[in-house]
CSV table of C-alpha atoms and ligand atoms in Angstrom, one decimal:
chain,number,residue,atom,x,y,z
A,1,MET,CA,-0.3,-25.8,22.6
A,2,ALA,CA,0.4,-23.3,25.3
A,3,LEU,CA,3.6,-21.3,25.1
A,4,SER,CA,5.0,-22.8,28.3
A,5,THR,CA,4.7,-26.3,27.1
A,6,LEU,CA,6.8,-25.7,24.0
A,7,PRO,CA,10.2,-27.3,24.1
A,8,ARG,CA,12.9,-24.7,24.5
A,9,LYS,CA,16.1,-25.3,22.8
A,10,GLU,CA,19.3,-24.5,24.7
A,11,ASN,CA,21.1,-21.7,22.9
A,12,ASP,CA,23.3,-23.8,20.6
A,13,GLY,CA,24.3,-20.9,18.5
A,14,SER,CA,21.6,-21.4,15.9
A,15,ARG,CA,18.8,-19.0,15.7
A,16,MET,CA,15.8,-19.9,17.8
A,17,ARG,CA,13.2,-18.5,15.5
A,18,PHE,CA,10.6,-21.2,15.9
A,19,SER,CA,10.7,-21.6,19.6
A,20,VAL,CA,7.8,-19.3,20.2
A,21,ALA,CA,4.4,-20.1,18.8
A,22,ILE,CA,2.0,-17.2,18.5
A,23,GLU,CA,-1.5,-18.6,18.4
A,24,GLN,CA,-3.5,-15.3,18.3
A,25,PRO,CA,-4.0,-13.8,14.9
A,26,PHE,CA,-1.9,-10.7,14.6
A,27,SER,CA,-3.7,-7.5,15.6
A,28,PRO,CA,-1.2,-4.7,15.1
A,29,ALA,CA,-2.7,-1.9,17.0
A,30,LYS,CA,-5.5,-2.5,19.5
A,31,GLU,CA,-5.2,1.0,20.7
A,32,GLN,CA,-4.7,2.6,17.3
A,33,GLU,CA,-7.5,3.7,15.1
A,34,ILE,CA,-8.1,1.3,12.3
A,35,MET,CA,-8.5,3.2,9.0
A,36,LEU,CA,-9.0,0.3,6.7
A,37,GLU,CA,-9.6,-3.4,7.2
A,38,THR,CA,-10.4,-6.6,5.2
A,39,LYS,CA,-12.1,-9.6,6.7
A,40,ASN,CA,-12.1,-12.9,4.9
A,41,LEU,CA,-11.5,-11.2,1.6
A,42,ARG,CA,-11.6,-13.4,-1.5
A,43,VAL,CA,-10.9,-12.2,-4.9
A,44,PHE,CA,-11.6,-14.3,-8.0
A,45,TYR,CA,-10.6,-14.0,-11.6
A,46,GLY,CA,-13.3,-16.1,-13.3
A,47,GLU,CA,-13.2,-19.4,-11.4
A,48,LYS,CA,-9.7,-18.9,-10.1
A,49,MET,CA,-9.4,-17.6,-6.5
A,50,ALA,CA,-6.4,-15.2,-6.4
A,51,ILE,CA,-6.9,-14.0,-2.8
A,52,ARG,CA,-7.9,-16.5,-0.1
A,53,ASP,CA,-9.7,-15.2,3.0
A,54,VAL,CA,-7.4,-12.4,3.8
A,55,SER,CA,-8.0,-10.5,7.0
A,56,LEU,CA,-5.7,-7.6,7.7
A,57,THR,CA,-6.0,-4.2,9.4
A,58,PHE,CA,-4.4,-0.9,8.4
A,59,PRO,CA,-3.9,1.4,11.3
A,60,LYS,CA,-4.0,5.2,10.9
A,61,ASN,CA,-0.6,6.9,10.3
A,62,HIS,CA,1.0,3.6,9.8
A,63,VAL,CA,2.9,2.1,6.8
A,64,THR,CA,2.0,-1.4,6.0
A,65,ALA,CA,4.2,-3.2,3.5
A,66,LEU,CA,2.8,-6.1,1.5
A,67,ILE,CA,5.6,-8.5,0.4
A,68,GLY,CA,5.7,-11.9,-1.3
A,69,PRO,CA,6.9,-13.5,-4.5
A,70,SER,CA,5.6,-12.4,-7.9
A,71,GLY,CA,2.1,-13.6,-8.7
A,72,CYS,CA,1.1,-14.1,-5.0
A,73,GLY,CA,-1.7,-11.6,-5.2
A,74,LYS,CA,-0.2,-8.4,-3.7
A,75,SER,CA,-1.5,-6.1,-6.5
A,76,THR,CA,-4.8,-7.9,-6.6
A,77,TYR,CA,-5.3,-7.4,-2.9
A,78,LEU,CA,-4.2,-3.7,-3.0
A,79,ARG,CA,-6.5,-3.0,-5.9
A,80,SER,CA,-9.4,-4.4,-4.0
A,81,LEU,CA,-9.0,-1.9,-1.2
A,82,ASN,CA,-10.3,1.0,-3.3
A,83,ARG,CA,-12.5,-1.1,-5.6
A,84,MET,CA,-10.1,-0.7,-8.4
A,85,ASN,CA,-10.6,-4.4,-9.3
A,86,ASP,CA,-14.1,-3.3,-10.4
A,87,GLU,CA,-12.3,-2.2,-13.6
A,88,VAL,CA,-10.9,-5.7,-14.3
A,89,PRO,CA,-13.3,-7.8,-16.4
A,90,GLY,CA,-14.2,-11.1,-14.7
A,91,CYS,CA,-13.0,-10.1,-11.3
A,92,ARG,CA,-15.3,-10.7,-8.4
A,93,ILE,CA,-14.8,-10.0,-4.7
A,94,GLU,CA,-16.3,-11.6,-1.6
A,95,GLY,CA,-15.9,-10.6,2.0
A,96,ASP,CA,-15.6,-7.4,3.9
A,97,ILE,CA,-13.6,-4.2,3.0
A,98,LEU,CA,-14.2,-1.8,5.9
A,99,TYR,CA,-13.1,1.8,5.6
A,100,LYS,CA,-13.5,3.6,8.9
A,101,GLY,CA,-15.8,0.7,9.8
A,102,GLU,CA,-18.0,1.3,6.7
A,103,GLN,CA,-18.6,-1.6,4.3
A,104,LEU,CA,-17.1,-0.7,0.8
A,105,ASN,CA,-17.9,-4.1,-0.8
A,106,ARG,CA,-21.5,-3.6,-1.4
A,107,PRO,CA,-23.6,-2.6,-4.5
A,108,GLY,CA,-24.3,1.1,-4.6
A,109,THR,CA,-21.0,2.2,-3.1
A,110,ASP,CA,-19.8,5.3,-4.9
A,111,VAL,CA,-16.5,4.1,-6.2
A,112,PHE,CA,-15.3,7.6,-7.3
A,113,GLU,CA,-15.9,8.9,-3.8
A,114,ILE,CA,-13.9,5.9,-2.4
A,115,ARG,CA,-11.0,6.5,-4.7
A,116,LYS,CA,-10.9,10.1,-3.6
A,117,GLN,CA,-10.4,9.0,0.0
A,118,ILE,CA,-8.3,6.0,-0.9
A,119,GLY,CA,-5.8,7.1,-3.5
A,120,MET,CA,-3.6,4.9,-5.6
A,121,VAL,CA,-0.2,5.1,-7.2
A,122,PHE,CA,1.1,2.5,-9.6
A,123,GLN,CA,4.4,0.9,-10.5
A,124,ARG,CA,5.0,2.9,-13.6
A,125,PRO,CA,4.6,6.6,-13.3
A,126,ASN,CA,1.6,7.5,-15.4
A,127,PRO,CA,1.2,11.3,-15.6
A,128,PHE,CA,-1.3,12.6,-18.1
A,129,ALA,CA,0.1,14.3,-21.2
A,130,LYS,CA,-0.6,17.7,-19.7
A,131,SER,CA,1.3,20.3,-17.8
A,132,ILE,CA,2.5,19.6,-14.2
A,133,PHE,CA,-0.1,22.0,-13.0
A,134,GLU,CA,-2.9,20.4,-14.9
A,135,ASN,CA,-1.9,16.9,-13.7
A,136,VAL,CA,-2.3,17.9,-10.0
A,137,ALA,CA,-5.4,20.1,-10.6
A,138,PHE,CA,-7.1,17.4,-12.7
A,139,GLY,CA,-8.9,15.6,-9.9
A,140,PRO,CA,-10.0,18.6,-7.8
A,141,LYS,CA,-11.2,20.3,-11.0
A,142,HIS,CA,-13.2,17.3,-12.0
A,143,HIS,CA,-14.8,17.2,-8.6
A,144,GLY,CA,-15.8,20.8,-8.9
A,145,ALA,CA,-13.1,22.7,-7.0
A,146,ARG,CA,-13.3,26.4,-7.8
A,147,LYS,CA,-10.6,27.8,-10.0
A,148,ALA,CA,-9.5,30.3,-7.3
A,149,LEU,CA,-8.6,27.3,-5.0
A,150,LEU,CA,-6.7,25.3,-7.6
A,151,GLU,CA,-3.4,27.2,-7.3
A,152,GLY,CA,-3.3,26.6,-3.6
A,153,ILE,CA,-4.2,22.9,-3.9
A,154,VAL,CA,-1.5,22.4,-6.5
A,155,GLU,CA,1.2,24.1,-4.5
A,156,GLU,CA,0.3,22.3,-1.3
A,157,SER,CA,0.1,18.9,-3.0
A,158,LEU,CA,3.5,19.4,-4.7
A,159,LYS,CA,5.0,20.5,-1.4
A,160,LYS,CA,3.7,17.4,0.3
A,161,ALA,CA,5.1,15.2,-2.4
A,162,ALA,CA,8.5,16.9,-2.0
A,163,LEU,CA,8.5,18.1,-5.6
A,164,TRP,CA,7.6,21.8,-5.3
A,165,ASP,CA,11.1,23.2,-5.3
A,166,GLU,CA,12.1,21.2,-8.4
A,167,VAL,CA,9.1,22.3,-10.5
A,168,LYS,CA,7.7,25.6,-9.1
A,169,ASP,CA,9.3,27.5,-12.0
A,170,ARG,CA,7.9,25.2,-14.7
A,171,LEU,CA,4.4,24.4,-13.6
A,172,HIS,CA,3.0,25.0,-17.0
A,173,THR,CA,5.4,22.8,-18.9
A,174,SER,CA,4.7,19.2,-19.8
A,175,ALA,CA,4.8,16.6,-17.1
A,176,LEU,CA,6.2,14.1,-19.5
A,177,ALA,CA,9.5,16.1,-19.6
A,178,LEU,CA,10.1,15.3,-15.9
A,179,SER,CA,12.5,12.4,-14.9
A,180,GLY,CA,10.9,9.1,-13.8
A,181,GLY,CA,11.4,9.9,-10.2
A,182,GLN,CA,9.8,13.3,-10.5
A,183,GLN,CA,6.9,11.8,-12.5
A,184,GLN,CA,6.3,9.3,-9.7
A,185,ARG,CA,6.3,12.1,-7.1
A,186,LEU,CA,3.9,14.0,-9.4
A,187,CYS,CA,1.6,11.0,-9.4
A,188,ILE,CA,1.7,11.0,-5.6
A,189,ALA,CA,0.9,14.8,-5.6
A,190,ARG,CA,-2.0,14.1,-8.0
A,191,ALA,CA,-3.4,11.6,-5.5
A,192,LEU,CA,-2.8,13.9,-2.5
A,193,ALA,CA,-4.6,16.7,-4.3
A,194,MET,CA,-7.8,14.8,-3.7
A,195,ASN,CA,-7.2,15.1,0.1
A,196,PRO,CA,-7.3,11.3,0.7
A,197,ASP,CA,-6.9,9.5,4.0
A,198,VAL,CA,-5.2,6.4,2.6
A,199,LEU,CA,-2.5,6.0,-0.1
A,200,LEU,CA,-2.1,2.7,-1.8
A,201,LEU,CA,1.3,2.4,-3.5
A,202,ASP,CA,2.0,-0.6,-5.8
A,203,GLU,CA,5.8,-0.9,-6.1
A,204,PRO,CA,6.1,2.9,-6.5
A,205,ALA,CA,9.9,2.8,-6.7
A,206,SER,CA,10.6,-0.3,-8.6
A,207,ALA,CA,11.0,1.5,-11.9
A,208,LEU,CA,13.2,4.2,-10.4
A,209,ASP,CA,16.9,4.7,-10.0
A,210,PRO,CA,18.4,4.5,-6.4
A,211,VAL,CA,18.4,8.3,-5.8
A,212,SER,CA,14.8,8.6,-6.8
A,213,THR,CA,13.9,5.6,-4.8
A,214,GLY,CA,15.6,7.2,-1.8
A,215,LYS,CA,13.5,10.3,-2.3
A,216,VAL,CA,10.2,8.3,-2.6
A,217,GLU,CA,11.1,6.4,0.6
A,218,GLU,CA,11.8,9.6,2.5
A,219,LEU,CA,8.6,11.0,1.2
A,220,ILE,CA,6.6,7.9,2.5
A,221,ALA,CA,8.1,8.4,6.0
A,222,GLU,CA,6.9,12.0,5.9
A,223,LEU,CA,3.5,11.1,4.5
A,224,LYS,CA,2.6,8.7,7.2
A,225,LYS,CA,2.3,11.6,9.7
A,226,GLU,CA,-0.8,12.6,7.8
A,227,TYR,CA,-1.9,9.5,5.9
A,228,THR,CA,-2.3,5.8,6.2
A,229,VAL,CA,-0.1,4.0,3.7
A,230,ALA,CA,-0.2,0.5,2.2
A,231,ILE,CA,2.8,-0.3,0.0
A,232,VAL,CA,3.5,-3.3,-2.2
A,233,THR,CA,7.2,-3.8,-2.6
A,234,HIS,CA,9.3,-6.7,-3.8
A,235,ASN,CA,12.3,-5.0,-2.2
A,236,MET,CA,12.7,-6.4,1.3
A,237,GLN,CA,15.3,-3.9,2.4
A,238,GLN,CA,12.8,-1.2,1.4
A,239,ALA,CA,10.0,-2.9,3.4
A,240,ALA,CA,12.4,-3.1,6.4
A,241,ARG,CA,13.3,0.6,6.1
A,242,ILE,CA,9.9,2.2,5.6
A,243,SER,CA,7.2,0.1,7.1
A,244,ASP,CA,5.7,-0.4,10.6
A,245,THR,CA,3.9,-3.6,9.8
A,246,THR,CA,4.9,-6.2,7.2
A,247,ALA,CA,2.4,-8.6,5.7
A,248,PHE,CA,3.7,-11.6,3.8
A,249,PHE,CA,1.5,-13.1,1.1
A,250,TYR,CA,2.1,-16.4,-0.6
A,251,MET,CA,-0.1,-18.0,-3.3
A,252,GLY,CA,-3.1,-15.8,-2.5
A,253,GLU,CA,-2.9,-16.2,1.3
A,254,LEU,CA,-1.7,-13.9,4.0
A,255,ILE,CA,0.8,-16.2,5.7
A,256,GLU,CA,1.8,-13.8,8.4
A,257,ALA,CA,1.7,-10.1,9.4
A,258,GLY,CA,3.5,-8.5,12.2
A,259,PRO,CA,5.6,-5.6,13.3
A,260,THR,CA,8.3,-5.2,10.7
A,261,SER,CA,11.2,-5.5,13.1
A,262,GLN,CA,9.8,-8.8,14.4
A,263,MET,CA,9.0,-10.1,10.9
A,264,PHE,CA,12.5,-9.6,9.7
A,265,THR,CA,14.3,-11.0,12.8
A,266,ASN,CA,11.9,-13.5,14.2
A,267,PRO,CA,9.2,-14.6,11.7
A,268,GLN,CA,6.7,-17.0,13.1
A,269,LYS,CA,6.0,-19.1,10.0
A,270,LYS,CA,8.3,-21.3,8.1
A,271,GLN,CA,7.3,-19.9,4.7
A,272,THR,CA,8.0,-16.4,5.9
A,273,GLU,CA,11.4,-17.5,7.1
A,274,ALA,CA,12.1,-19.2,3.8
A,275,TYR,CA,11.1,-16.2,1.8
A,276,LEU,CA,13.0,-13.7,3.8
A,277,SER,CA,16.1,-15.8,3.6
A,278,GLY,CA,15.8,-15.9,-0.2
A,279,HIS,CA,14.8,-19.5,-0.6
A,280,PHE,CA,12.0,-18.9,-3.0
A,281,GLY,CA,10.3,-16.2,-5.0
B,1,ADP,N1,-6.5,-9.2,-14.8
B,1,ADP,C1,-6.3,-10.5,-14.4
B,1,ADP,N2,-7.0,-11.5,-14.9
B,1,ADP,C2,-6.7,-12.8,-14.6
B,1,ADP,N3,-5.8,-13.2,-13.7
B,1,ADP,C3,-5.1,-12.2,-13.1
B,1,ADP,C4,-5.3,-10.8,-13.4
B,1,ADP,N4,-4.4,-10.1,-12.7
B,1,ADP,C5,-3.7,-11.0,-11.9
B,1,ADP,N5,-4.1,-12.2,-12.2
B,1,ADP,C6,-3.6,-13.4,-11.6
B,1,ADP,O1,-3.8,-13.4,-10.1
B,1,ADP,C7,-2.6,-13.8,-9.4
B,1,ADP,C8,-2.1,-12.7,-8.6
B,1,ADP,O2,-1.5,-11.7,-9.4
B,1,ADP,P1,-1.0,-10.3,-8.8
B,1,ADP,O3,-2.0,-9.7,-7.9
B,1,ADP,O4,-0.7,-9.4,-10.0
B,1,ADP,O5,0.3,-10.7,-8.0
B,1,ADP,P2,1.5,-9.9,-7.5
B,1,ADP,O6,1.1,-8.4,-7.5
B,1,ADP,O7,1.8,-10.4,-6.1
B,1,ADP,O8,2.6,-10.2,-8.5
B,1,ADP,C9,-1.6,-14.3,-10.5
B,1,ADP,O9,-1.8,-15.7,-10.7
B,1,ADP,C10,-2.1,-13.5,-11.8
B,1,ADP,O10,-1.7,-14.3,-12.9
B,2,MG,MG1,2.0,-6.8,-8.5
């Protein structure tokens, strides 16, 4: 149906959310460089299809929030973006994962190389039982960075993760003595030390107190100047605060994606409207 043929309600005071039908699939950024993209992505656990033909683009220097009720496939989708699902027994992926246009979902792809460029941070902070310094230096060391460079990498990564000032005098003490919020920023620093392009964050603040959550949110706003960010969050206020694009998943499908301000004020699909107004999930 063309837009002009849709019945237009008079403004009767109710919201007119469904008066406009968008028939084109959402394409957030025609002019922007696309860093990462999936086309018709399907993810299976055994026979069960957990992700159903999801096509979504992640523009450079852009924060994309993935929202939806528990169990709808947000983590599964996020993990497929850097081939982390390879580590899950019985998990199989079909479709395209394109990083700067290059197919990642093919045999022979160097997954360690991918994970350097597409870093990931999980819900629970998971620092190694090592010093703060060794946590951040771990990846670069493993990939052969010379010792002389490590101090610089550690300092720069901790600064980018907004943690340097809090830890610069205790770099060689245990990371496990840090607060939860500090540990999560340390995990972000550990990912940044690999000099990635993309950061995948799976509910990075959900185990944190409000002050630490605020710090992580501020940090994400800062990080997008340099990185492309995909973040899973079940906190809708958080999605509204920090993301440019919001993608709503439900039962393994991408129901709708669009500019965050539009998604929250004028979602195009009934399921999105229902979810955002707290009717399920
Ligand atoms: N390792 C696994 N093995 C089998 N099924 C899984 C596994 N991980 C997740 N699932 C299933 O896939 C679906 C999506 O889960 P998940 O991606 O964790 O959702 P979300 O992150 O949105 O809560 C759920 O039905 C879940 O039970
Ligand atoms: Mg999850």
